[in-house]
């Protein structure tokens, strides 16, 4: 987003956010540099992170005319959850880096907006506290080196009432995030992990503690074990290859999330949207395909739907909104995305989400 901002924005600050870029600037002005860099930065030289946004911008939508699509219905089903929008909150570590109310504030705003909240393994609040907020709740699991802890986390997510288990498969180790390395970024001591209290995460660098809390040897056998362990809908997050998507579906997953982790893992992988059509083809309607990495507007949401996604996860924009304005900021972000999506659907001639998913697209070169 940073690369193109000057072309489209007026001077900050903004009383009302008319685009995600406005929230971006509001957060930029609020956050200390090292936290801003951790949230906004990506791996390596951030080519992939920039490409995520640029590749989405190159997807052009072919509107249907005379469709009478005033007041479109943006509600849908994501995985097994009924939602007001084809949007869920992406799992993101430590929302308290953005705002002291942390994940609780995000979960409350998501509930009010009718949007599922994904509880991250690396959370400052427990899955029990976050599920008690009462909205639709999914649990993101980093495969654990200690399989006893892994089983316990899954059982806790089930008991708390989470309605999906999302296993992140693109982090055997953390990507090399140059901004964090240069800043020697560390979690402040007051931010600790609520799910893995034995881990001394407070005061540590995320790169080193991720090594302790993620199983770098996790493989298809490990995924099969998780499949056998839970009756929850199981989704894998971080797929870019059609072959992997096909194998995961054959193994019994209930959903696939096309994602490159917002460019935070391997700089040099394709922009996530470039991988979406082949994964949708390979999955061939057997399970839903969700998408994230680079969604910055309602039009981007419509683009992902038109390419066959059931819906999208939104990452950094949620933390920008949270950083700038706390829970009301996240509520404002969802309201903005709803307004943008509804506007785009009306103009593109889509009365509802199934129609949006049948829109045709072309690619442009800017
Ligand atoms: C993430 N992401 C992430 N993913 C995950 O599965 N577990 C995690 O703990 C985290 N942590 C995390 C922290 C921060 C600060 C960010 C920005 C992202 C990745 C996230 O779920 C999602 O894939 C990307 O953020 C999507 O890209 P955008 O929307 O940020 O461009």
GROMACS .gro file of C-alpha atoms and ligand atoms in nm:
model
  397
    1UNK     CA    1   0.000   0.000   0.000
    2UNK     CA    2   0.277   0.239   0.090
    3UNK     CA    3   0.412   0.243  -0.264
    4UNK     CA    4   0.103   0.405  -0.415
    5UNK     CA    5  -0.037   0.611  -0.134
    6UNK     CA    6   0.057   0.955  -0.249
    7UNK     CA    7  -0.150   0.924  -0.561
    8UNK     CA    8  -0.478   0.879  -0.383
    9UNK     CA    9  -0.480   1.034  -0.038
   10UNK     CA   10  -0.522   1.380   0.098
   11UNK     CA   11  -0.337   1.500   0.406
   12UNK     CA   12  -0.387   1.307   0.728
   13UNK     CA   13  -0.532   1.301   0.989
   14UNK     CA   14  -0.876   1.187   0.881
   15UNK     CA   15  -1.186   1.225   1.098
   16UNK     CA   16  -1.367   0.966   0.892
   17UNK     CA   17  -1.189   0.690   0.702
   18UNK     CA   18  -1.298   0.681   0.340
   19UNK     CA   19  -1.049   0.413   0.245
   20UNK     CA   20  -0.815   0.168   0.416
   21UNK     CA   21  -0.532   0.402   0.322
   22UNK     CA   22  -0.676   0.655   0.570
   23UNK     CA   23  -0.659   0.397   0.849
   24UNK     CA   24  -0.306   0.312   0.738
   25UNK     CA   25  -0.195   0.673   0.784
   26UNK     CA   26  -0.382   0.707   1.114
   27UNK     CA   27  -0.196   0.401   1.245
   28UNK     CA   28   0.134   0.526   1.108
   29UNK     CA   29   0.093   0.840   1.317
   30UNK     CA   30  -0.005   0.643   1.629
   31UNK     CA   31   0.234   0.352   1.652
   32UNK     CA   32   0.597   0.353   1.768
   33UNK     CA   33   0.824   0.275   1.475
   34UNK     CA   34   0.921  -0.077   1.581
   35UNK     CA   35   0.558  -0.186   1.627
   36UNK     CA   36   0.457  -0.020   1.300
   37UNK     CA   37   0.735  -0.208   1.125
   38UNK     CA   38   0.642  -0.542   1.283
   39UNK     CA   39   0.278  -0.507   1.178
   40UNK     CA   40   0.324  -0.348   0.836
   41UNK     CA   41   0.652  -0.504   0.731
   42UNK     CA   42   0.714  -0.828   0.547
   43UNK     CA   43   0.993  -1.069   0.459
   44UNK     CA   44   1.311  -0.975   0.277
   45UNK     CA   45   1.289  -0.674   0.049
   46UNK     CA   46   0.908  -0.696   0.065
   47UNK     CA   47   0.870  -0.761  -0.310
   48UNK     CA   48   0.602  -1.022  -0.250
   49UNK     CA   49   0.411  -0.799  -0.007
   50UNK     CA   50   0.399  -0.518  -0.263
   51UNK     CA   51   0.316  -0.763  -0.542
   52UNK     CA   52   0.014  -0.888  -0.345
   53UNK     CA   53  -0.148  -0.547  -0.373
   54UNK     CA   54  -0.035  -0.474  -0.727
   55UNK     CA   55  -0.152  -0.808  -0.862
   56UNK     CA   56  -0.495  -0.757  -0.710
   57UNK     CA   57  -0.512  -0.412  -0.869
   58UNK     CA   58  -0.447  -0.571  -1.207
   59UNK     CA   59  -0.760  -0.787  -1.186
   60UNK     CA   60  -1.029  -0.597  -1.375
   61UNK     CA   61  -1.395  -0.676  -1.316
   62UNK     CA   62  -1.642  -0.697  -1.604
   63UNK     CA   63  -1.969  -0.546  -1.476
   64UNK     CA   64  -2.312  -0.679  -1.561
   65UNK     CA   65  -2.531  -0.394  -1.676
   66UNK     CA   66  -2.905  -0.349  -1.614
   67UNK     CA   67  -2.890  -0.586  -1.320
   68UNK     CA   68  -3.099  -0.377  -1.079
   69UNK     CA   69  -2.857  -0.454  -0.800
   70UNK     CA   70  -2.939  -0.171  -0.560
   71UNK     CA   71  -2.898  -0.271  -0.192
   72UNK     CA   72  -2.704  -0.589  -0.261
   73UNK     CA   73  -2.704  -0.869  -0.006
   74UNK     CA   74  -2.348  -0.907   0.124
   75UNK     CA   75  -2.431  -1.189   0.367
   76UNK     CA   76  -2.295  -1.535   0.302
   77UNK     CA   77  -2.154  -1.850   0.458
   78UNK     CA   78  -1.781  -1.881   0.527
   79UNK     CA   79  -1.670  -2.233   0.607
   80UNK     CA   80  -1.970  -2.326   0.827
   81UNK     CA   81  -2.033  -1.977   0.965
   82UNK     CA   82  -2.311  -1.741   0.860
   83UNK     CA   83  -2.158  -1.397   0.815
   84UNK     CA   84  -2.269  -1.045   0.724
   85UNK     CA   85  -1.980  -1.008   0.482
   86UNK     CA   86  -1.754  -1.250   0.290
   87UNK     CA   87  -1.480  -1.146   0.533
   88UNK     CA   88  -1.311  -1.290   0.842
   89UNK     CA   89  -1.037  -1.150   1.062
   90UNK     CA   90  -0.706  -1.315   0.972
   91UNK     CA   91  -0.513  -1.471   1.259
   92UNK     CA   92  -0.251  -1.224   1.374
   93UNK     CA   93  -0.012  -1.250   1.663
   94UNK     CA   94  -0.044  -1.018   1.961
   95UNK     CA   95  -0.305  -0.751   1.887
   96UNK     CA   96  -0.184  -0.580   2.206
   97UNK     CA   97   0.108  -0.452   2.001
   98UNK     CA   98  -0.150  -0.236   1.824
   99UNK     CA   99  -0.371  -0.146   2.122
  100UNK     CA  100  -0.380  -0.237   2.492
  101UNK     CA  101  -0.727  -0.395   2.456
  102UNK     CA  102  -0.573  -0.639   2.209
  103UNK     CA  103  -0.767  -0.932   2.067
  104UNK     CA  104  -1.068  -0.861   2.292
  105UNK     CA  105  -1.131  -0.531   2.115
  106UNK     CA  106  -1.098  -0.690   1.771
  107UNK     CA  107  -1.323  -0.983   1.864
  108UNK     CA  108  -1.593  -0.747   1.995
  109UNK     CA  109  -1.587  -0.533   1.682
  110UNK     CA  110  -1.594  -0.846   1.463
  111UNK     CA  111  -1.894  -0.981   1.654
  112UNK     CA  112  -2.082  -0.650   1.610
  113UNK     CA  113  -2.004  -0.656   1.236
  114UNK     CA  114  -2.110  -1.020   1.191
  115UNK     CA  115  -1.760  -1.121   1.088
  116UNK     CA  116  -1.574  -1.431   1.219
  117UNK     CA  117  -1.273  -1.367   1.439
  118UNK     CA  118  -0.975  -1.600   1.421
  119UNK     CA  119  -0.811  -1.657   1.758
  120UNK     CA  120  -0.437  -1.686   1.701
  121UNK     CA  121  -0.218  -1.937   1.885
  122UNK     CA  122   0.005  -1.637   1.960
  123UNK     CA  123  -0.257  -1.440   2.150
  124UNK     CA  124  -0.250  -1.219   2.457
  125UNK     CA  125  -0.602  -1.336   2.549
  126UNK     CA  126  -0.714  -1.695   2.579
  127UNK     CA  127  -0.946  -1.873   2.339
  128UNK     CA  128  -1.193  -1.907   2.627
  129UNK     CA  129  -1.199  -1.528   2.687
  130UNK     CA  130  -1.231  -1.453   2.317
  131UNK     CA  131  -1.501  -1.711   2.250
  132UNK     CA  132  -1.695  -1.567   2.546
  133UNK     CA  133  -1.731  -1.244   2.348
  134UNK     CA  134  -2.001  -1.440   2.169
  135UNK     CA  135  -1.921  -1.387   1.802
  136UNK     CA  136  -1.828  -1.649   1.547
  137UNK     CA  137  -1.485  -1.777   1.649
  138UNK     CA  138  -1.225  -1.985   1.462
  139UNK     CA  139  -0.900  -2.108   1.615
  140UNK     CA  140  -0.567  -2.082   1.433
  141UNK     CA  141  -0.318  -2.349   1.529
  142UNK     CA  142   0.054  -2.335   1.481
  143UNK     CA  143   0.156  -2.704   1.480
  144UNK     CA  144   0.334  -2.757   1.810
  145UNK     CA  145   0.665  -2.931   1.870
  146UNK     CA  146   0.503  -3.089   2.177
  147UNK     CA  147   0.210  -3.295   2.047
  148UNK     CA  148   0.055  -3.307   2.395
  149UNK     CA  149   0.028  -2.927   2.392
  150UNK     CA  150  -0.108  -2.940   2.037
  151UNK     CA  151  -0.383  -3.184   2.142
  152UNK     CA  152  -0.463  -2.968   2.443
  153UNK     CA  153  -0.495  -2.652   2.231
  154UNK     CA  154  -0.731  -2.830   1.991
  155UNK     CA  155  -0.940  -2.959   2.281
  156UNK     CA  156  -0.955  -2.608   2.431
  157UNK     CA  157  -1.068  -2.459   2.100
  158UNK     CA  158  -1.340  -2.723   2.071
  159UNK     CA  159  -1.456  -2.679   2.431
  160UNK     CA  160  -1.460  -2.299   2.399
  161UNK     CA  161  -1.701  -2.325   2.105
  162UNK     CA  162  -1.477  -2.242   1.810
  163UNK     CA  163  -1.643  -2.346   1.486
  164UNK     CA  164  -1.333  -2.409   1.273
  165UNK     CA  165  -0.971  -2.512   1.322
  166UNK     CA  166  -0.727  -2.331   1.095
  167UNK     CA  167  -0.382  -2.488   1.071
  168UNK     CA  168  -0.115  -2.252   0.940
  169UNK     CA  169   0.118  -2.445   0.711
  170UNK     CA  170   0.349  -2.177   0.575
  171UNK     CA  171   0.555  -2.112   0.888
  172UNK     CA  172   0.798  -2.396   0.952
  173UNK     CA  173   1.020  -2.111   1.068
  174UNK     CA  174   0.954  -1.740   1.062
  175UNK     CA  175   1.050  -1.551   0.747
  176UNK     CA  176   1.343  -1.311   0.759
  177UNK     CA  177   1.177  -0.979   0.833
  178UNK     CA  178   1.448  -0.725   0.776
  179UNK     CA  179   1.273  -0.437   0.950
  180UNK     CA  180   1.240  -0.644   1.269
  181UNK     CA  181   1.599  -0.764   1.248
  182UNK     CA  182   1.726  -0.409   1.205
  183UNK     CA  183   1.505  -0.281   1.488
  184UNK     CA  184   1.604  -0.581   1.704
  185UNK     CA  185   1.230  -0.603   1.760
  186UNK     CA  186   1.119  -0.772   2.082
  187UNK     CA  187   0.783  -0.818   2.242
  188UNK     CA  188   0.747  -0.584   2.537
  189UNK     CA  189   0.762  -0.779   2.864
  190UNK     CA  190   0.395  -0.710   2.943
  191UNK     CA  191   0.278  -0.892   2.628
  192UNK     CA  192   0.286  -1.263   2.689
  193UNK     CA  193   0.131  -1.567   2.529
  194UNK     CA  194  -0.199  -1.666   2.690
  195UNK     CA  195  -0.205  -2.015   2.536
  196UNK     CA  196   0.151  -2.125   2.595
  197UNK     CA  197   0.221  -1.969   2.935
  198UNK     CA  198   0.528  -2.185   2.987
  199UNK     CA  199   0.693  -2.007   2.696
  200UNK     CA  200   0.879  -1.699   2.805
  201UNK     CA  201   0.757  -1.489   2.513
  202UNK     CA  202   0.746  -1.153   2.691
  203UNK     CA  203   1.067  -0.964   2.611
  204UNK     CA  204   1.169  -1.209   2.338
  205UNK     CA  205   1.212  -1.156   1.965
  206UNK     CA  206   0.919  -1.312   1.774
  207UNK     CA  207   1.165  -1.485   1.543
  208UNK     CA  208   1.329  -1.676   1.824
  209UNK     CA  209   1.018  -1.761   2.020
  210UNK     CA  210   0.839  -1.876   1.705
  211UNK     CA  211   1.114  -2.135   1.673
  212UNK     CA  212   1.011  -2.268   2.015
  213UNK     CA  213   0.636  -2.267   1.955
  214UNK     CA  214   0.608  -2.392   1.595
  215UNK     CA  215   0.689  -2.745   1.479
  216UNK     CA  216   0.935  -2.695   1.193
  217UNK     CA  217   0.906  -3.068   1.104
  218UNK     CA  218   0.529  -3.063   1.061
  219UNK     CA  219   0.426  -3.260   0.751
  220UNK     CA  220   0.133  -3.441   0.585
  221UNK     CA  221   0.141  -3.711   0.851
  222UNK     CA  222   0.106  -3.444   1.118
  223UNK     CA  223  -0.186  -3.291   0.933
  224UNK     CA  224  -0.349  -3.636   0.911
  225UNK     CA  225  -0.311  -3.673   1.288
  226UNK     CA  226  -0.488  -3.342   1.343
  227UNK     CA  227  -0.760  -3.448   1.099
  228UNK     CA  228  -0.815  -3.766   1.301
  229UNK     CA  229  -0.813  -3.576   1.628
  230UNK     CA  230  -1.089  -3.323   1.564
  231UNK     CA  231  -1.440  -3.320   1.427
  232UNK     CA  232  -1.417  -2.943   1.378
  233UNK     CA  233  -1.408  -2.819   1.020
  234UNK     CA  234  -1.035  -2.821   0.942
  235UNK     CA  235  -0.885  -2.558   0.713
  236UNK     CA  236  -0.524  -2.517   0.606
  237UNK     CA  237  -0.386  -2.168   0.565
  238UNK     CA  238  -0.090  -2.082   0.350
  239UNK     CA  239  -0.137  -2.282   0.031
  240UNK     CA  240  -0.008  -2.152  -0.303
  241UNK     CA  241   0.022  -2.477  -0.499
  242UNK     CA  242  -0.265  -2.656  -0.672
  243UNK     CA  243  -0.093  -2.988  -0.603
  244UNK     CA  244  -0.085  -2.919  -0.230
  245UNK     CA  245  -0.447  -2.805  -0.233
  246UNK     CA  246  -0.554  -3.126  -0.405
  247UNK     CA  247  -0.357  -3.339  -0.160
  248UNK     CA  248  -0.506  -3.156   0.138
  249UNK     CA  249  -0.859  -3.211   0.012
  250UNK     CA  250  -0.784  -3.579  -0.046
  251UNK     CA  251  -0.659  -3.597   0.312
  252UNK     CA  252  -0.993  -3.468   0.434
  253UNK     CA  253  -0.956  -3.096   0.503
  254UNK     CA  254  -1.275  -2.891   0.488
  255UNK     CA  255  -1.126  -2.577   0.340
  256UNK     CA  256  -0.812  -2.428   0.187
  257UNK     CA  257  -0.683  -2.075   0.237
  258UNK     CA  258  -0.471  -1.940  -0.046
  259UNK     CA  259  -0.224  -1.708   0.125
  260UNK     CA  260   0.140  -1.611   0.128
  261UNK     CA  261   0.108  -1.480   0.483
  262UNK     CA  262   0.088  -1.123   0.355
  263UNK     CA  263   0.439  -1.159   0.209
  264UNK     CA  264   0.581  -1.215   0.557
  265UNK     CA  265   0.729  -1.559   0.495
  266UNK     CA  266   0.923  -1.612   0.171
  267UNK     CA  267   0.996  -1.301  -0.031
  268UNK     CA  268   0.986  -1.420  -0.392
  269UNK     CA  269   0.677  -1.642  -0.386
  270UNK     CA  270   0.402  -1.534  -0.626
  271UNK     CA  271   0.146  -1.276  -0.525
  272UNK     CA  272  -0.127  -1.478  -0.358
  273UNK     CA  273  -0.396  -1.376  -0.605
  274UNK     CA  274  -0.188  -1.521  -0.890
  275UNK     CA  275  -0.213  -1.861  -0.720
  276UNK     CA  276  -0.588  -1.843  -0.655
  277UNK     CA  277  -0.736  -1.955  -0.991
  278UNK     CA  278  -0.525  -2.273  -1.014
  279UNK     CA  279  -0.610  -2.371  -0.657
  280UNK     CA  280  -0.981  -2.307  -0.723
  281UNK     CA  281  -0.956  -2.530  -1.032
  282UNK     CA  282  -0.775  -2.807  -0.846
  283UNK     CA  283  -1.020  -2.804  -0.556
  284UNK     CA  284  -1.306  -2.803  -0.807
  285UNK     CA  285  -1.581  -2.718  -0.561
  286UNK     CA  286  -1.507  -3.007  -0.322
  287UNK     CA  287  -1.438  -2.767  -0.033
  288UNK     CA  288  -1.442  -2.386  -0.002
  289UNK     CA  289  -1.134  -2.187  -0.097
  290UNK     CA  290  -1.067  -1.871   0.101
  291UNK     CA  291  -0.811  -1.606   0.019
  292UNK     CA  292  -0.586  -1.355   0.192
  293UNK     CA  293  -0.279  -1.138   0.134
  294UNK     CA  294  -0.323  -0.786   0.006
  295UNK     CA  295  -0.697  -0.724   0.050
  296UNK     CA  296  -0.728  -0.349   0.097
  297UNK     CA  297  -1.079  -0.261  -0.022
  298UNK     CA  298  -1.427  -0.383  -0.100
  299UNK     CA  299  -1.326  -0.397  -0.465
  300UNK     CA  300  -1.040  -0.634  -0.372
  301UNK     CA  301  -1.294  -0.854  -0.192
  302UNK     CA  302  -1.507  -0.861  -0.507
  303UNK     CA  303  -1.199  -0.947  -0.714
  304UNK     CA  304  -1.124  -1.248  -0.493
  305UNK     CA  305  -1.486  -1.364  -0.510
  306UNK     CA  306  -1.488  -1.330  -0.889
  307UNK     CA  307  -1.179  -1.552  -0.902
  308UNK     CA  308  -1.362  -1.823  -0.710
  309UNK     CA  309  -1.289  -1.752  -0.343
  310UNK     CA  310  -1.573  -1.812  -0.100
  311UNK     CA  311  -1.447  -1.514   0.099
  312UNK     CA  312  -1.138  -1.340   0.228
  313UNK     CA  313  -0.939  -1.288   0.544
  314UNK     CA  314  -0.825  -0.936   0.620
  315UNK     CA  315  -0.496  -0.890   0.803
  316UNK     CA  316  -0.300  -0.567   0.847
  317UNK     CA  317  -0.594  -0.328   0.790
  318UNK     CA  318  -0.754  -0.468   1.108
  319UNK     CA  319  -0.442  -0.394   1.313
  320UNK     CA  320  -0.407  -0.047   1.158
  321UNK     CA  321  -0.766   0.031   1.254
  322UNK     CA  322  -0.716  -0.115   1.602
  323UNK     CA  323  -0.395   0.081   1.655
  324UNK     CA  324  -0.549   0.410   1.551
  325UNK     CA  325  -0.889   0.392   1.717
  326UNK     CA  326  -0.925   0.074   1.925
  327UNK     CA  327  -1.248  -0.127   1.906
  328UNK     CA  328  -1.446   0.159   1.740
  329UNK     CA  329  -1.172   0.175   1.476
  330UNK     CA  330  -1.211  -0.192   1.388
  331UNK     CA  331  -1.589  -0.140   1.375
  332UNK     CA  332  -1.530   0.155   1.141
  333UNK     CA  333  -1.307  -0.059   0.920
  334UNK     CA  334  -1.574  -0.329   0.878
  335UNK     CA  335  -1.835  -0.063   0.807
  336UNK     CA  336  -1.604   0.087   0.544
  337UNK     CA  337  -1.540  -0.251   0.380
  338UNK     CA  338  -1.914  -0.318   0.380
  339UNK     CA  339  -1.987   0.018   0.217
  340UNK     CA  340  -1.715  -0.034  -0.043
  341UNK     CA  341  -1.823  -0.390  -0.121
  342UNK     CA  342  -2.191  -0.299  -0.149
  343UNK     CA  343  -2.106  -0.004  -0.375
  344UNK     CA  344  -1.886  -0.221  -0.597
  345UNK     CA  345  -2.151  -0.495  -0.613
  346UNK     CA  346  -2.424  -0.250  -0.714
  347UNK     CA  347  -2.213  -0.093  -0.987
  348UNK     CA  348  -2.089  -0.431  -1.110
  349UNK     CA  349  -2.447  -0.561  -1.119
  350UNK     CA  350  -2.427  -0.819  -0.839
  351UNK     CA  351  -2.733  -0.860  -0.619
  352UNK     CA  352  -2.572  -1.113  -0.389
  353UNK     CA  353  -2.256  -1.308  -0.320
  354UNK     CA  354  -2.333  -1.599  -0.557
  355UNK     CA  355  -2.372  -1.347  -0.842
  356UNK     CA  356  -2.049  -1.179  -0.736
  357UNK     CA  357  -1.873  -1.514  -0.756
  358UNK     CA  358  -1.984  -1.552  -1.116
  359UNK     CA  359  -1.846  -1.215  -1.234
  360UNK     CA  360  -1.594  -1.234  -1.515
  361UNK     CA  361  -1.251  -1.076  -1.487
  362UNK     CA  362  -0.969  -0.972  -1.714
  363UNK     CA  363  -0.612  -0.882  -1.631
  364UNK     CA  364  -0.471  -0.536  -1.697
  365UNK     CA  365  -0.119  -0.404  -1.694
  366UNK     CA  366  -0.081  -0.064  -1.541
  367LIG     C1  367   0.014  -1.226   1.061
  367LIG     N1  368  -0.026  -1.346   1.004
  367LIG     C2  369  -0.036  -1.458   1.083
  367LIG     N2  370  -0.086  -1.574   1.030
  367LIG     C3  371  -0.101  -1.683   1.107
  367LIG     O1  372  -0.149  -1.785   1.057
  367LIG     N3  373  -0.065  -1.681   1.240
  367LIG     C4  374  -0.014  -1.569   1.298
  367LIG     O2  375   0.018  -1.568   1.418
  367LIG     C5  376   0.003  -1.454   1.218
  367LIG     N4  377   0.055  -1.340   1.271
  367LIG     C6  378   0.055  -1.223   1.196
  367LIG     C7  379   0.095  -1.105   1.256
  367LIG     C8  380   0.089  -0.985   1.185
  367LIG     C9  381   0.130  -0.858   1.251
  367LIG    C10  382   0.044  -0.987   1.050
  367LIG    C11  383   0.036  -0.860   0.971
  367LIG    C12  384   0.009  -1.106   0.990
  367LIG    C13  385  -0.066  -1.351   0.861
  367LIG    C14  386  -0.214  -1.317   0.845
  367LIG     O3  387  -0.296  -1.418   0.899
  367LIG    C15  388  -0.252  -1.302   0.698
  367LIG     O4  389  -0.214  -1.416   0.626
  367LIG    C16  390  -0.190  -1.180   0.634
  367LIG     O5  391  -0.182  -1.072   0.724
  367LIG    C17  392  -0.275  -1.141   0.515
  367LIG     O6  393  -0.220  -1.036   0.446
  367LIG     P1  394  -0.264  -0.883   0.465
  367LIG     O7  395  -0.416  -0.877   0.467
  367LIG     O8  396  -0.203  -0.837   0.593
  367LIG     O9  397  -0.202  -0.820   0.345
   0.00000   0.00000   0.00000
